[in-house]
PDB file of C-alpha atoms in Angstrom:
ATOM      1  CA  MET X   2       7.433  17.574  15.744  1.00  0.00           C
ATOM      2  CA  GLU X   3       6.204  14.433  17.437  1.00  0.00           C
ATOM      3  CA  PHE X   4       3.162  14.520  15.163  1.00  0.00           C
ATOM      4  CA  LEU X   5       5.350  14.446  12.051  1.00  0.00           C
ATOM      5  CA  LEU X   6       7.012  11.250  13.167  1.00  0.00           C
ATOM      6  CA  GLN X   7       3.724   9.393  13.745  1.00  0.00           C
ATOM      7  CA  PRO X   8       1.829   7.828  10.805  1.00  0.00           C
ATOM      8  CA  TRP X   9      -0.317  10.512   9.245  1.00  0.00           C
ATOM      9  CA  PRO X  10      -4.064   9.840   9.358  1.00  0.00           C
ATOM     10  CA  TRP X  11      -6.259  10.015   6.290  1.00  0.00           C
ATOM     11  CA  TYR X  12      -7.776  13.394   7.197  1.00  0.00           C
ATOM     12  CA  VAL X  13      -4.268  14.874   7.107  1.00  0.00           C
ATOM     13  CA  ALA X  14      -3.172  13.147   3.908  1.00  0.00           C
ATOM     14  CA  GLY X  15      -6.336  13.863   1.891  1.00  0.00           C
ATOM     15  CA  PRO X  16      -6.208  17.666   2.224  1.00  0.00           C
ATOM     16  CA  ILE X  17      -2.451  17.666   1.444  1.00  0.00           C
ATOM     17  CA  ILE X  18      -2.950  15.651  -1.728  1.00  0.00           C
ATOM     18  CA  ALA X  19      -5.818  17.980  -2.731  1.00  0.00           C
ATOM     19  CA  PHE X  20      -3.414  20.880  -2.123  1.00  0.00           C
ATOM     20  CA  VAL X  21      -0.754  19.264  -4.283  1.00  0.00           C
ATOM     21  CA  MET X  22      -3.345  18.929  -7.074  1.00  0.00           C
ATOM     22  CA  PHE X  23      -4.193  22.601  -6.633  1.00  0.00           C
ATOM     23  CA  LEU X  24      -0.499  23.588  -6.878  1.00  0.00           C
ATOM     24  CA  LEU X  25      -0.002  21.574 -10.100  1.00  0.00           C
ATOM     25  CA  LEU X  26      -3.055  23.205 -11.703  1.00  0.00           C
ATOM     26  CA  TYR X  27      -2.060  26.645 -10.556  1.00  0.00           C
ATOM     27  CA  PHE X  28       1.518  26.130 -11.788  1.00  0.00           C
ATOM     28  CA  GLY X  29       0.119  25.313 -15.251  1.00  0.00           C
ATOM     29  CA  GLY X  30       0.312  21.515 -15.014  1.00  0.00           C
ATOM     30  CA  ARG X  31      -2.046  18.706 -14.115  1.00  0.00           C
ATOM     31  CA  PHE X  32      -2.080  15.962 -11.484  1.00  0.00           C
ATOM     32  CA  GLY X  33      -1.470  12.670 -13.264  1.00  0.00           C
ATOM     33  CA  PHE X  34       1.522  10.408 -12.878  1.00  0.00           C
ATOM     34  CA  SER X  35       1.090   7.686 -15.469  1.00  0.00           C
ATOM     35  CA  SER X  36       1.645   9.998 -18.458  1.00  0.00           C
ATOM     36  CA  ASN X  37       5.239  10.201 -17.294  1.00  0.00           C
ATOM     37  CA  LEU X  38       5.716   6.587 -18.299  1.00  0.00           C
ATOM     38  CA  ARG X  39       4.812   7.536 -21.830  1.00  0.00           C
ATOM     39  CA  THR X  40       7.212  10.498 -21.734  1.00  0.00           C
ATOM     40  CA  MET X  41       9.976   8.206 -20.517  1.00  0.00           C
ATOM     41  CA  CYS X  42       9.295   5.771 -23.389  1.00  0.00           C
ATOM     42  CA  THR X  43       9.523   8.658 -25.822  1.00  0.00           C
ATOM     43  CA  ILE X  44      12.865   9.805 -24.341  1.00  0.00           C
ATOM     44  CA  ALA X  45      14.151   6.239 -24.733  1.00  0.00           C
ATOM     45  CA  GLY X  46      13.370   6.327 -28.385  1.00  0.00           C
ATOM     46  CA  ALA X  47       9.952   4.586 -28.565  1.00  0.00           C
ATOM     47  CA  GLY X  48       8.823   7.009 -31.286  1.00  0.00           C
ATOM     48  CA  LYS X  49      10.730   4.836 -33.775  1.00  0.00           C
ATOM     49  CA  TYR X  50       8.214   2.025 -33.115  1.00  0.00           C
ATOM     50  CA  ALA X  51       4.864   3.777 -32.656  1.00  0.00           C
ATOM     51  CA  ASP X  52       3.393   7.172 -33.437  1.00  0.00           C
ATOM     52  CA  PHE X  53       1.840   7.239 -29.980  1.00  0.00           C
ATOM     53  CA  PHE X  54       5.297   8.173 -28.672  1.00  0.00           C
ATOM     54  CA  LYS X  55       5.868  10.929 -31.209  1.00  0.00           C
ATOM     55  CA  PHE X  56       5.166  14.071 -29.218  1.00  0.00           C
ATOM     56  CA  ASP X  57       7.124  16.986 -27.833  1.00  0.00           C
ATOM     57  CA  TRP X  58       8.263  15.427 -24.600  1.00  0.00           C
ATOM     58  CA  LYS X  59       9.921  18.622 -23.488  1.00  0.00           C
ATOM     59  CA  SER X  60       6.458  20.099 -22.901  1.00  0.00           C
ATOM     60  CA  GLN X  61       6.155  17.458 -20.131  1.00  0.00           C
ATOM     61  CA  ARG X  62       9.423  18.245 -18.338  1.00  0.00           C
ATOM     62  CA  TRP X  63       7.536  19.879 -15.483  1.00  0.00           C
ATOM     63  CA  ASN X  64       5.914  16.467 -14.741  1.00  0.00           C
ATOM     64  CA  LEU X  65       9.241  14.665 -14.780  1.00  0.00           C
ATOM     65  CA  VAL X  66      10.558  17.215 -12.316  1.00  0.00           C
ATOM     66  CA  PHE X  67       7.480  16.511 -10.153  1.00  0.00           C
ATOM     67  CA  VAL X  68       8.416  12.778 -10.330  1.00  0.00           C
ATOM     68  CA  LEU X  69      11.964  13.658  -9.260  1.00  0.00           C
ATOM     69  CA  GLY X  70      10.509  15.612  -6.359  1.00  0.00           C
ATOM     70  CA  ALA X  71       8.331  12.575  -5.356  1.00  0.00           C
ATOM     71  CA  ILE X  72      11.448  10.404  -5.296  1.00  0.00           C
ATOM     72  CA  LEU X  73      13.227  12.986  -3.101  1.00  0.00           C
ATOM     73  CA  GLY X  74      10.146  13.181  -0.850  1.00  0.00           C
ATOM     74  CA  GLY X  75      10.272   9.436  -0.307  1.00  0.00           C
ATOM     75  CA  LEU X  76      14.017   9.722   0.520  1.00  0.00           C
ATOM     76  CA  ILE X  77      13.521  12.644   2.924  1.00  0.00           C
ATOM     77  CA  ALA X  78      10.633  10.915   4.711  1.00  0.00           C
ATOM     78  CA  ALA X  79      12.637   7.663   5.009  1.00  0.00           C
ATOM     79  CA  GLN X  80      15.714   9.458   6.350  1.00  0.00           C
ATOM     80  CA  PHE X  81      14.082  11.916   8.833  1.00  0.00           C
ATOM     81  CA  LEU X  82      10.504  11.116   9.469  1.00  0.00           C
ATOM     82  CA  MET X  83      10.303   7.334   9.951  1.00  0.00           C
ATOM     83  CA  PRO X  84      11.372   6.265  13.451  1.00  0.00           C
ATOM     84  CA  GLN X  85       9.537   2.999  12.883  1.00  0.00           C
ATOM     85  CA  GLU X  86       7.900   1.343   9.880  1.00  0.00           C
ATOM     86  CA  THR X  87       5.288  -0.975  11.350  1.00  0.00           C
ATOM     87  CA  LEU X  88       1.786  -0.623  10.011  1.00  0.00           C
ATOM     88  CA  ASP X  89      -1.323  -0.822  12.168  1.00  0.00           C
ATOM     89  CA  LEU X  90      -3.134  -3.251   9.900  1.00  0.00           C
ATOM     90  CA  ASN X  91      -6.517  -4.810  10.610  1.00  0.00           C
ATOM     91  CA  PRO X  92      -5.852  -8.176  12.407  1.00  0.00           C
ATOM     92  CA  THR X  93      -8.185  -9.895   9.953  1.00  0.00           C
ATOM     93  CA  THR X  94      -5.966  -8.695   7.101  1.00  0.00           C
ATOM     94  CA  ILE X  95      -2.909  -9.980   8.908  1.00  0.00           C
ATOM     95  CA  SER X  96      -4.347 -13.453   9.488  1.00  0.00           C
ATOM     96  CA  ALA X  97      -5.517 -13.602   5.860  1.00  0.00           C
ATOM     97  CA  LEU X  98      -1.969 -12.813   4.781  1.00  0.00           C
ATOM     98  CA  GLN X  99      -0.559 -15.416   7.153  1.00  0.00           C
ATOM     99  CA  GLU X 100      -2.795 -18.059   5.534  1.00  0.00           C
ATOM    100  CA  LEU X 101      -1.267 -17.075   2.175  1.00  0.00           C
ATOM    101  CA  GLY X 102       2.163 -17.568   3.693  1.00  0.00           C
ATOM    102  CA  PHE X 103       3.129 -13.894   4.303  1.00  0.00           C
ATOM    103  CA  GLN X 104       5.112 -14.124   7.536  1.00  0.00           C
ATOM    104  CA  ASP X 105       5.630 -10.575   8.681  1.00  0.00           C
ATOM    105  CA  ALA X 106       2.617  -8.693   7.400  1.00  0.00           C
ATOM    106  CA  GLY X 107       2.807  -5.062   8.364  1.00  0.00           C
ATOM    107  CA  GLN X 108       6.304  -5.198   9.858  1.00  0.00           C
ATOM    108  CA  GLN X 109       7.555  -3.074   6.972  1.00  0.00           C
ATOM    109  CA  TYR X 110       5.956  -1.275   4.018  1.00  0.00           C
ATOM    110  CA  LEU X 111       6.435  -3.989   1.360  1.00  0.00           C
ATOM    111  CA  PRO X 112       6.149  -7.783   1.854  1.00  0.00           C
ATOM    112  CA  ASN X 113       9.383  -9.775   1.585  1.00  0.00           C
ATOM    113  CA  GLU X 114       7.393 -12.443  -0.160  1.00  0.00           C
ATOM    114  CA  ILE X 115       7.112 -10.191  -3.235  1.00  0.00           C
ATOM    115  CA  PHE X 116       9.904  -7.641  -2.907  1.00  0.00           C
ATOM    116  CA  GLY X 117      12.598  -9.396  -0.812  1.00  0.00           C
ATOM    117  CA  THR X 118      15.826 -10.834  -2.133  1.00  0.00           C
ATOM    118  CA  THR X 119      14.578 -14.427  -2.033  1.00  0.00           C
ATOM    119  CA  ALA X 120      11.565 -13.431  -4.242  1.00  0.00           C
ATOM    120  CA  LEU X 121      13.859 -11.564  -6.540  1.00  0.00           C
ATOM    121  CA  SER X 122      16.087 -14.531  -7.106  1.00  0.00           C
ATOM    122  CA  SER X 123      13.280 -16.740  -8.301  1.00  0.00           C
ATOM    123  CA  THR X 124      11.735 -16.775 -11.782  1.00  0.00           C
ATOM    124  CA  LYS X 125       8.293 -16.626 -10.280  1.00  0.00           C
ATOM    125  CA  GLY X 126       9.197 -13.595  -8.113  1.00  0.00           C
ATOM    126  CA  LEU X 127      10.715 -11.710 -11.011  1.00  0.00           C
ATOM    127  CA  PHE X 128       7.682 -12.540 -13.202  1.00  0.00           C
ATOM    128  CA  ILE X 129       5.287 -11.163 -10.542  1.00  0.00           C
ATOM    129  CA  LEU X 130       7.091  -7.859 -10.326  1.00  0.00           C
ATOM    130  CA  ILE X 131       7.500  -7.398 -14.127  1.00  0.00           C
ATOM    131  CA  PHE X 132       3.939  -8.617 -14.866  1.00  0.00           C
ATOM    132  CA  GLY X 133       2.421  -6.432 -12.140  1.00  0.00           C
ATOM    133  CA  GLY X 134       4.262  -3.440 -13.526  1.00  0.00           C
ATOM    134  CA  PHE X 135       3.328  -4.351 -17.119  1.00  0.00           C
ATOM    135  CA  LEU X 136      -0.334  -4.377 -16.196  1.00  0.00           C
ATOM    136  CA  VAL X 137      -0.020  -0.982 -14.513  1.00  0.00           C
ATOM    137  CA  GLY X 138       1.743   0.558 -17.530  1.00  0.00           C
ATOM    138  CA  PHE X 139      -0.532  -1.026 -20.127  1.00  0.00           C
ATOM    139  CA  GLY X 140      -3.770  -0.529 -18.209  1.00  0.00           C
ATOM    140  CA  THR X 141      -3.129   3.130 -17.285  1.00  0.00           C
ATOM    141  CA  ARG X 142      -2.327   4.120 -20.874  1.00  0.00           C
ATOM    142  CA  TYR X 143      -5.327   2.161 -22.227  1.00  0.00           C
ATOM    143  CA  ALA X 144      -7.577   3.848 -19.588  1.00  0.00           C
ATOM    144  CA  GLY X 145      -5.840   7.182 -20.104  1.00  0.00           C
ATOM    145  CA  GLY X 146      -4.953   7.638 -16.432  1.00  0.00           C
ATOM    146  CA  CYS X 147      -4.238   6.075 -13.070  1.00  0.00           C
ATOM    147  CA  THR X 148      -5.212   6.766  -9.484  1.00  0.00           C
ATOM    148  CA  SER X 149      -4.012  10.400  -9.641  1.00  0.00           C
ATOM    149  CA  GLY X 150      -5.342  11.102 -13.194  1.00  0.00           C
ATOM    150  CA  HIS X 151      -8.687   9.420 -12.914  1.00  0.00           C
ATOM    151  CA  ALA X 152      -9.639   8.678  -9.270  1.00  0.00           C
ATOM    152  CA  ILE X 153      -8.440  12.066  -8.003  1.00  0.00           C
ATOM    153  CA  SER X 154      -8.147  14.583 -10.869  1.00  0.00           C
ATOM    154  CA  GLY X 155     -10.966  13.075 -13.000  1.00  0.00           C
ATOM    155  CA  LEU X 156     -13.516  12.552 -10.237  1.00  0.00           C
ATOM    156  CA  SER X 157     -12.716  15.989  -8.764  1.00  0.00           C
ATOM    157  CA  ASN X 158     -13.625  17.380 -12.189  1.00  0.00           C
ATOM    158  CA  LEU X 159     -16.820  15.251 -12.229  1.00  0.00           C
ATOM    159  CA  GLN X 160     -15.747  13.183 -15.278  1.00  0.00           C
ATOM    160  CA  VAL X 161     -17.975  10.151 -16.004  1.00  0.00           C
ATOM    161  CA  PRO X 162     -15.146   8.379 -17.916  1.00  0.00           C
ATOM    162  CA  SER X 163     -13.038   8.601 -14.728  1.00  0.00           C
ATOM    163  CA  LEU X 164     -15.830   6.996 -12.691  1.00  0.00           C
ATOM    164  CA  ILE X 165     -15.950   4.144 -15.256  1.00  0.00           C
ATOM    165  CA  ALA X 166     -12.176   3.799 -14.970  1.00  0.00           C
ATOM    166  CA  VAL X 167     -12.327   3.697 -11.163  1.00  0.00           C
ATOM    167  CA  ILE X 168     -14.997   0.977 -11.380  1.00  0.00           C
ATOM    168  CA  GLY X 169     -12.514  -0.912 -13.564  1.00  0.00           C
ATOM    169  CA  PHE X 170      -9.750  -0.372 -10.983  1.00  0.00           C
ATOM    170  CA  PHE X 171     -11.905  -2.024  -8.390  1.00  0.00           C
ATOM    171  CA  ILE X 172     -13.017  -4.926 -10.684  1.00  0.00           C
ATOM    172  CA  GLY X 173      -9.325  -5.643 -11.358  1.00  0.00           C
ATOM    173  CA  GLY X 174      -8.251  -5.119  -7.771  1.00  0.00           C
ATOM    174  CA  LEU X 175     -10.964  -7.357  -6.321  1.00  0.00           C
ATOM    175  CA  ILE X 176     -10.287 -10.133  -8.800  1.00  0.00           C
ATOM    176  CA  MET X 177      -6.590 -10.053  -8.012  1.00  0.00           C
ATOM    177  CA  THR X 178      -6.974  -9.783  -4.236  1.00  0.00           C
ATOM    178  CA  HIS X 179      -9.696 -12.369  -3.798  1.00  0.00           C
ATOM    179  CA  LEU X 180      -9.239 -14.805  -6.686  1.00  0.00           C
ATOM    180  CA  ILE X 181      -5.738 -14.673  -8.120  1.00  0.00           C
ATOM    181  CA  LEU X 182      -3.447 -13.939  -5.129  1.00  0.00           C
ATOM    182  CA  PRO X 183      -4.700 -17.068  -3.313  1.00  0.00           C
ATOM    183  CA  ILE X 184      -3.705 -19.125  -6.445  1.00  0.00           C
ATOM    184  CA  ILE X 185      -0.244 -17.526  -6.791  1.00  0.00           C
ATOM    185  CA  PHE X 186       0.704 -17.757  -3.092  1.00  0.00           C
TER     186      PHE X 186
ATOM    187  CA  MET C  17      14.184  28.039 -11.876  1.00  0.00           C
ATOM    188  CA  LYS C  18      10.617  27.702 -13.289  1.00  0.00           C
ATOM    189  CA  TYR C  19      10.813  23.988 -12.452  1.00  0.00           C
ATOM    190  CA  ILE C  20      11.735  24.366  -8.788  1.00  0.00           C
ATOM    191  CA  LYS C  21       8.083  24.795  -7.755  1.00  0.00           C
ATOM    192  CA  PHE C  22       7.265  21.442  -9.320  1.00  0.00           C
ATOM    193  CA  LEU C  23      10.171  19.873  -7.458  1.00  0.00           C
ATOM    194  CA  LEU C  24       8.818  21.227  -4.152  1.00  0.00           C
ATOM    195  CA  ALA C  25       5.293  20.011  -4.942  1.00  0.00           C
ATOM    196  CA  GLY C  26       6.747  16.587  -5.723  1.00  0.00           C
ATOM    197  CA  ILE C  27       8.669  16.495  -2.423  1.00  0.00           C
ATOM    198  CA  LEU C  28       5.470  17.258  -0.501  1.00  0.00           C
ATOM    199  CA  PHE C  29       3.707  14.560  -2.412  1.00  0.00           C
ATOM    200  CA  GLY C  30       6.446  11.993  -1.788  1.00  0.00           C
ATOM    201  CA  ILE C  31       6.459  12.778   1.966  1.00  0.00           C
ATOM    202  CA  VAL C  32       2.637  12.562   2.362  1.00  0.00           C
ATOM    203  CA  MET C  33       2.502   9.285   0.376  1.00  0.00           C
ATOM    204  CA  THR C  34       5.142   7.828   2.634  1.00  0.00           C
ATOM    205  CA  LYS C  35       3.844   9.196   5.964  1.00  0.00           C
ATOM    206  CA  ALA C  36       0.246   8.176   5.313  1.00  0.00           C
ATOM    207  CA  GLU C  37       1.422   4.661   4.291  1.00  0.00           C
ATOM    208  CA  ILE C  38      -0.141   4.974   0.815  1.00  0.00           C
ATOM    209  CA  ILE C  39       3.023   3.469  -0.750  1.00  0.00           C
ATOM    210  CA  SER C  40       2.572   0.308   1.259  1.00  0.00           C
ATOM    211  CA  TRP C  41       1.512  -2.909  -0.546  1.00  0.00           C
ATOM    212  CA  PHE C  42      -0.291  -3.956   2.598  1.00  0.00           C
ATOM    213  CA  ARG C  43      -2.547  -0.865   2.625  1.00  0.00           C
ATOM    214  CA  ILE C  44      -3.688  -1.578  -0.951  1.00  0.00           C
ATOM    215  CA  TYR C  45      -4.330  -5.244  -0.051  1.00  0.00           C
ATOM    216  CA  GLU C  46      -6.302  -4.200   3.012  1.00  0.00           C
ATOM    217  CA  MET C  47      -8.302  -1.719   0.921  1.00  0.00           C
ATOM    218  CA  PHE C  48      -9.325  -4.325  -1.577  1.00  0.00           C
ATOM    219  CA  ARG C  49     -10.483  -6.526   1.298  1.00  0.00           C
ATOM    220  CA  PHE C  50     -12.568  -3.652   2.676  1.00  0.00           C
ATOM    221  CA  GLU C  51     -10.867  -4.090   6.073  1.00  0.00           C
ATOM    222  CA  SER C  52      -9.762  -0.535   6.716  1.00  0.00           C
ATOM    223  CA  PHE C  53     -11.201   2.889   6.150  1.00  0.00           C
ATOM    224  CA  HIS C  54      -7.823   4.471   5.715  1.00  0.00           C
ATOM    225  CA  MET C  55      -7.374   4.387   1.929  1.00  0.00           C
ATOM    226  CA  TYR C  56     -11.044   5.279   1.364  1.00  0.00           C
ATOM    227  CA  GLY C  57     -10.609   8.217   3.740  1.00  0.00           C
ATOM    228  CA  VAL C  58      -7.537   9.400   1.858  1.00  0.00           C
ATOM    229  CA  ILE C  59      -9.029   9.149  -1.642  1.00  0.00           C
ATOM    230  CA  GLY C  60     -12.540  10.262  -0.515  1.00  0.00           C
ATOM    231  CA  SER C  61     -11.402  13.344   1.394  1.00  0.00           C
ATOM    232  CA  THR C  62      -9.055  14.284  -1.529  1.00  0.00           C
ATOM    233  CA  VAL C  63     -11.907  14.018  -4.048  1.00  0.00           C
ATOM    234  CA  ILE C  64     -14.462  15.828  -1.906  1.00  0.00           C
ATOM    235  CA  LEU C  65     -12.013  18.741  -1.456  1.00  0.00           C
ATOM    236  CA  GLY C  66     -11.006  18.461  -5.114  1.00  0.00           C
ATOM    237  CA  VAL C  67     -14.580  18.785  -6.329  1.00  0.00           C
ATOM    238  CA  ILE C  68     -15.141  21.948  -4.231  1.00  0.00           C
ATOM    239  CA  MET C  69     -11.765  23.364  -5.230  1.00  0.00           C
ATOM    240  CA  ILE C  70     -12.270  22.852  -8.986  1.00  0.00           C
ATOM    241  CA  GLN C  71     -15.827  24.289  -8.829  1.00  0.00           C
ATOM    242  CA  VAL C  72     -14.434  27.364  -7.092  1.00  0.00           C
ATOM    243  CA  MET C  73     -11.611  27.695  -9.598  1.00  0.00           C
ATOM    244  CA  LYS C  74     -13.993  27.391 -12.514  1.00  0.00           C
ATOM    245  CA  ARG C  75     -16.633  29.786 -11.174  1.00  0.00           C
ATOM    246  CA  THR C  76     -14.122  32.483 -10.270  1.00  0.00           C
ATOM    247  CA  GLN C  77     -12.359  31.832 -13.621  1.00  0.00           C
ATOM    248  CA  MET C  78      -9.104  31.639 -11.778  1.00  0.00           C
ATOM    249  CA  LYS C  79      -5.974  31.984 -13.913  1.00  0.00           C
ATOM    250  CA  ASN C  80      -2.782  29.998 -13.478  1.00  0.00           C
ATOM    251  CA  ILE C  81       0.502  31.425 -12.348  1.00  0.00           C
ATOM    252  CA  SER C  82       1.425  32.728 -15.797  1.00  0.00           C
ATOM    253  CA  GLY C  83      -2.048  34.243 -16.347  1.00  0.00           C
ATOM    254  CA  GLY C  84      -3.296  31.544 -18.671  1.00  0.00           C
ATOM    255  CA  GLU C  85      -6.304  29.248 -18.567  1.00  0.00           C
ATOM    256  CA  ILE C  86      -6.179  26.449 -15.965  1.00  0.00           C
ATOM    257  CA  ASN C  87      -5.879  23.063 -17.681  1.00  0.00           C
ATOM    258  CA  PHE C  88      -9.115  21.111 -16.903  1.00  0.00           C
ATOM    259  CA  LYS C  89      -8.901  18.686 -19.795  1.00  0.00           C
ATOM    260  CA  PRO C  90     -12.151  16.738 -20.107  1.00  0.00           C
ATOM    261  CA  LYS C  91     -11.745  13.037 -20.794  1.00  0.00           C
ATOM    262  CA  ASP C  92     -12.812  11.591 -24.158  1.00  0.00           C
ATOM    263  CA  LYS C  93     -16.229   9.820 -24.097  1.00  0.00           C
ATOM    264  CA  SER C  94     -16.012   6.069 -24.203  1.00  0.00           C
ATOM    265  CA  ILE C  95     -16.768   3.059 -22.010  1.00  0.00           C
ATOM    266  CA  ILE C  96     -14.770   0.171 -23.270  1.00  0.00           C
ATOM    267  CA  ARG C  97     -11.270   1.656 -22.894  1.00  0.00           C
ATOM    268  CA  TYR C  98     -11.903   2.923 -19.393  1.00  0.00           C
ATOM    269  CA  LEU C  99     -13.466  -0.335 -18.216  1.00  0.00           C
ATOM    270  CA  LEU C 100     -10.962  -2.650 -19.802  1.00  0.00           C
ATOM    271  CA  GLY C 101      -7.884  -0.482 -19.211  1.00  0.00           C
ATOM    272  CA  GLY C 102      -9.056   0.263 -15.685  1.00  0.00           C
ATOM    273  CA  THR C 103      -9.518  -3.402 -14.955  1.00  0.00           C
ATOM    274  CA  LEU C 104      -6.027  -4.268 -16.250  1.00  0.00           C
ATOM    275  CA  PHE C 105      -4.590  -1.468 -14.135  1.00  0.00           C
ATOM    276  CA  GLY C 106      -6.517  -2.630 -11.100  1.00  0.00           C
ATOM    277  CA  LEU C 107      -5.074  -6.137 -11.519  1.00  0.00           C
ATOM    278  CA  GLY C 108      -1.549  -4.686 -11.684  1.00  0.00           C
ATOM    279  CA  TRP C 109      -2.077  -2.231  -8.867  1.00  0.00           C
ATOM    280  CA  SER C 110      -3.249  -4.901  -6.446  1.00  0.00           C
ATOM    281  CA  LEU C 111      -0.484  -7.331  -7.459  1.00  0.00           C
ATOM    282  CA  SER C 112       2.420  -4.909  -7.254  1.00  0.00           C
ATOM    283  CA  GLY C 113       0.780  -2.702  -4.618  1.00  0.00           C
ATOM    284  CA  ALA C 114       1.955   0.374  -6.474  1.00  0.00           C
ATOM    285  CA  CYS C 115       0.400   2.874  -8.803  1.00  0.00           C
ATOM    286  CA  PRO C 116       2.522   5.104 -11.007  1.00  0.00           C
ATOM    287  CA  GLY C 117       3.063   7.747  -8.296  1.00  0.00           C
ATOM    288  CA  PRO C 118       3.932   5.560  -5.316  1.00  0.00           C
ATOM    289  CA  MET C 119       6.297   3.375  -7.376  1.00  0.00           C
ATOM    290  CA  PHE C 120       8.635   6.344  -7.700  1.00  0.00           C
ATOM    291  CA  VAL C 121       8.261   7.379  -4.153  1.00  0.00           C
ATOM    292  CA  LEU C 122       9.350   3.825  -3.203  1.00  0.00           C
ATOM    293  CA  VAL C 123      12.567   4.256  -5.151  1.00  0.00           C
ATOM    294  CA  GLY C 124      13.438   7.191  -2.997  1.00  0.00           C
ATOM    295  CA  TYR C 125      12.389   5.332   0.096  1.00  0.00           C
ATOM    296  CA  GLY C 126      14.976   2.709  -0.719  1.00  0.00           C
ATOM    297  CA  TYR C 127      12.982  -0.312  -1.901  1.00  0.00           C
ATOM    298  CA  LEU C 128      15.049  -0.857  -5.002  1.00  0.00           C
ATOM    299  CA  SER C 129      13.214  -3.988  -6.143  1.00  0.00           C
ATOM    300  CA  ILE C 130      10.427  -1.604  -7.208  1.00  0.00           C
ATOM    301  CA  LEU C 131      12.681  -0.628 -10.113  1.00  0.00           C
ATOM    302  CA  ILE C 132      11.709  -3.973 -11.695  1.00  0.00           C
ATOM    303  CA  VAL C 133       8.033  -2.950 -11.383  1.00  0.00           C
ATOM    304  CA  ILE C 134       8.874   0.404 -13.009  1.00  0.00           C
ATOM    305  CA  LEU C 135      10.660  -1.480 -15.825  1.00  0.00           C
ATOM    306  CA  GLY C 136       7.519  -3.586 -16.271  1.00  0.00           C
ATOM    307  CA  ALA C 137       5.372  -0.457 -16.336  1.00  0.00           C
ATOM    308  CA  LEU C 138       7.552   1.047 -19.094  1.00  0.00           C
ATOM    309  CA  LEU C 139       7.310  -2.183 -21.050  1.00  0.00           C
ATOM    310  CA  GLY C 140       3.493  -2.144 -20.585  1.00  0.00           C
ATOM    311  CA  THR C 141       3.296   1.480 -21.711  1.00  0.00           C
ATOM    312  CA  PHE C 142       5.455   0.721 -24.743  1.00  0.00           C
ATOM    313  CA  THR C 143       3.322  -2.338 -25.641  1.00  0.00           C
ATOM    314  CA  TYR C 144       0.152  -0.219 -25.412  1.00  0.00           C
ATOM    315  CA  GLY C 145       1.657   2.373 -27.760  1.00  0.00           C
ATOM    316  CA  VAL C 146       2.510  -0.309 -30.312  1.00  0.00           C
ATOM    317  CA  LEU C 147      -0.878  -2.022 -30.114  1.00  0.00           C
ATOM    318  CA  LYS C 148      -3.007   1.140 -29.672  1.00  0.00           C
ATOM    319  CA  ASP C 149      -4.654   1.119 -33.142  1.00  0.00           C
ATOM    320  CA  LYS C 150      -5.641  -2.532 -32.823  1.00  0.00           C
ATOM    321  CA  LEU C 151      -7.449  -2.129 -29.448  1.00  0.00           C
ATOM    322  CA  PRO C 152     -11.071  -1.145 -29.072  1.00  0.00           C
ATOM    323  CA  HIS C 153     -11.306   2.403 -27.660  1.00  0.00           C
TER     324      HIS C 153
END
């Protein structure tokens, strides 16, 4: 049991994620999260505005149930498997964050400077969260997949388009981390 | 009842995302600074096992639970949409620290401000759907 309460290393996480992908394929689904965002738009009535949202969303119910499970998994882990939440980050990463003004880097999972109540009550803070999410939603649909759909499912199936998408993920991630975040913070 | 297995797979996914710290903004930031092997180990080991697994499934012509073909949908051939879309997603992923899976796990974890990121992601998806025919693919 002690092992369950410690942070899980990559060589435990990787095989479990691969197993989850196997289960979804075996159950007749696929491993890809971002398509659920499209399904949710369809349920909310987006089909009135664009044909892209006109599809039989009920065929995707299994994936929505998978999302519900993921939410429950987060809840279960938070309630029973997290005696402490500090991250063992690289000290270089921590000092880089301190230079940006992030005070308690690695003390909890998300930085207060982006997700805390002070950030939420400022226009800039709200804009960062909405805009960050917007790019995720827009970019994943444009690219036809996210980390699960391209980086994991697509690369596992040796898809060249997924490799191109993953190169894109890194171009964007490196630009944000090294060039834009230092301007915002 | 046929959905319960998807619920259980989702629970396993949510727990591993949480316990391996993949839902943490800091881990994504650290990854894009190349200052930890952790995230590369997670994604790399998943993909290596995934490649072997899918090859075995294809060569043994494994059937799914209801006896049908397993859904290995190949991606459409293109460069521009993957590169541009991927770059936009990468910008959003590293700013919000969450891709479309972890953002839901974080709701369950109790970080409710992530709901604003999800709202943004739905707006982004909607905007793509409206603009789709005007974008190069």
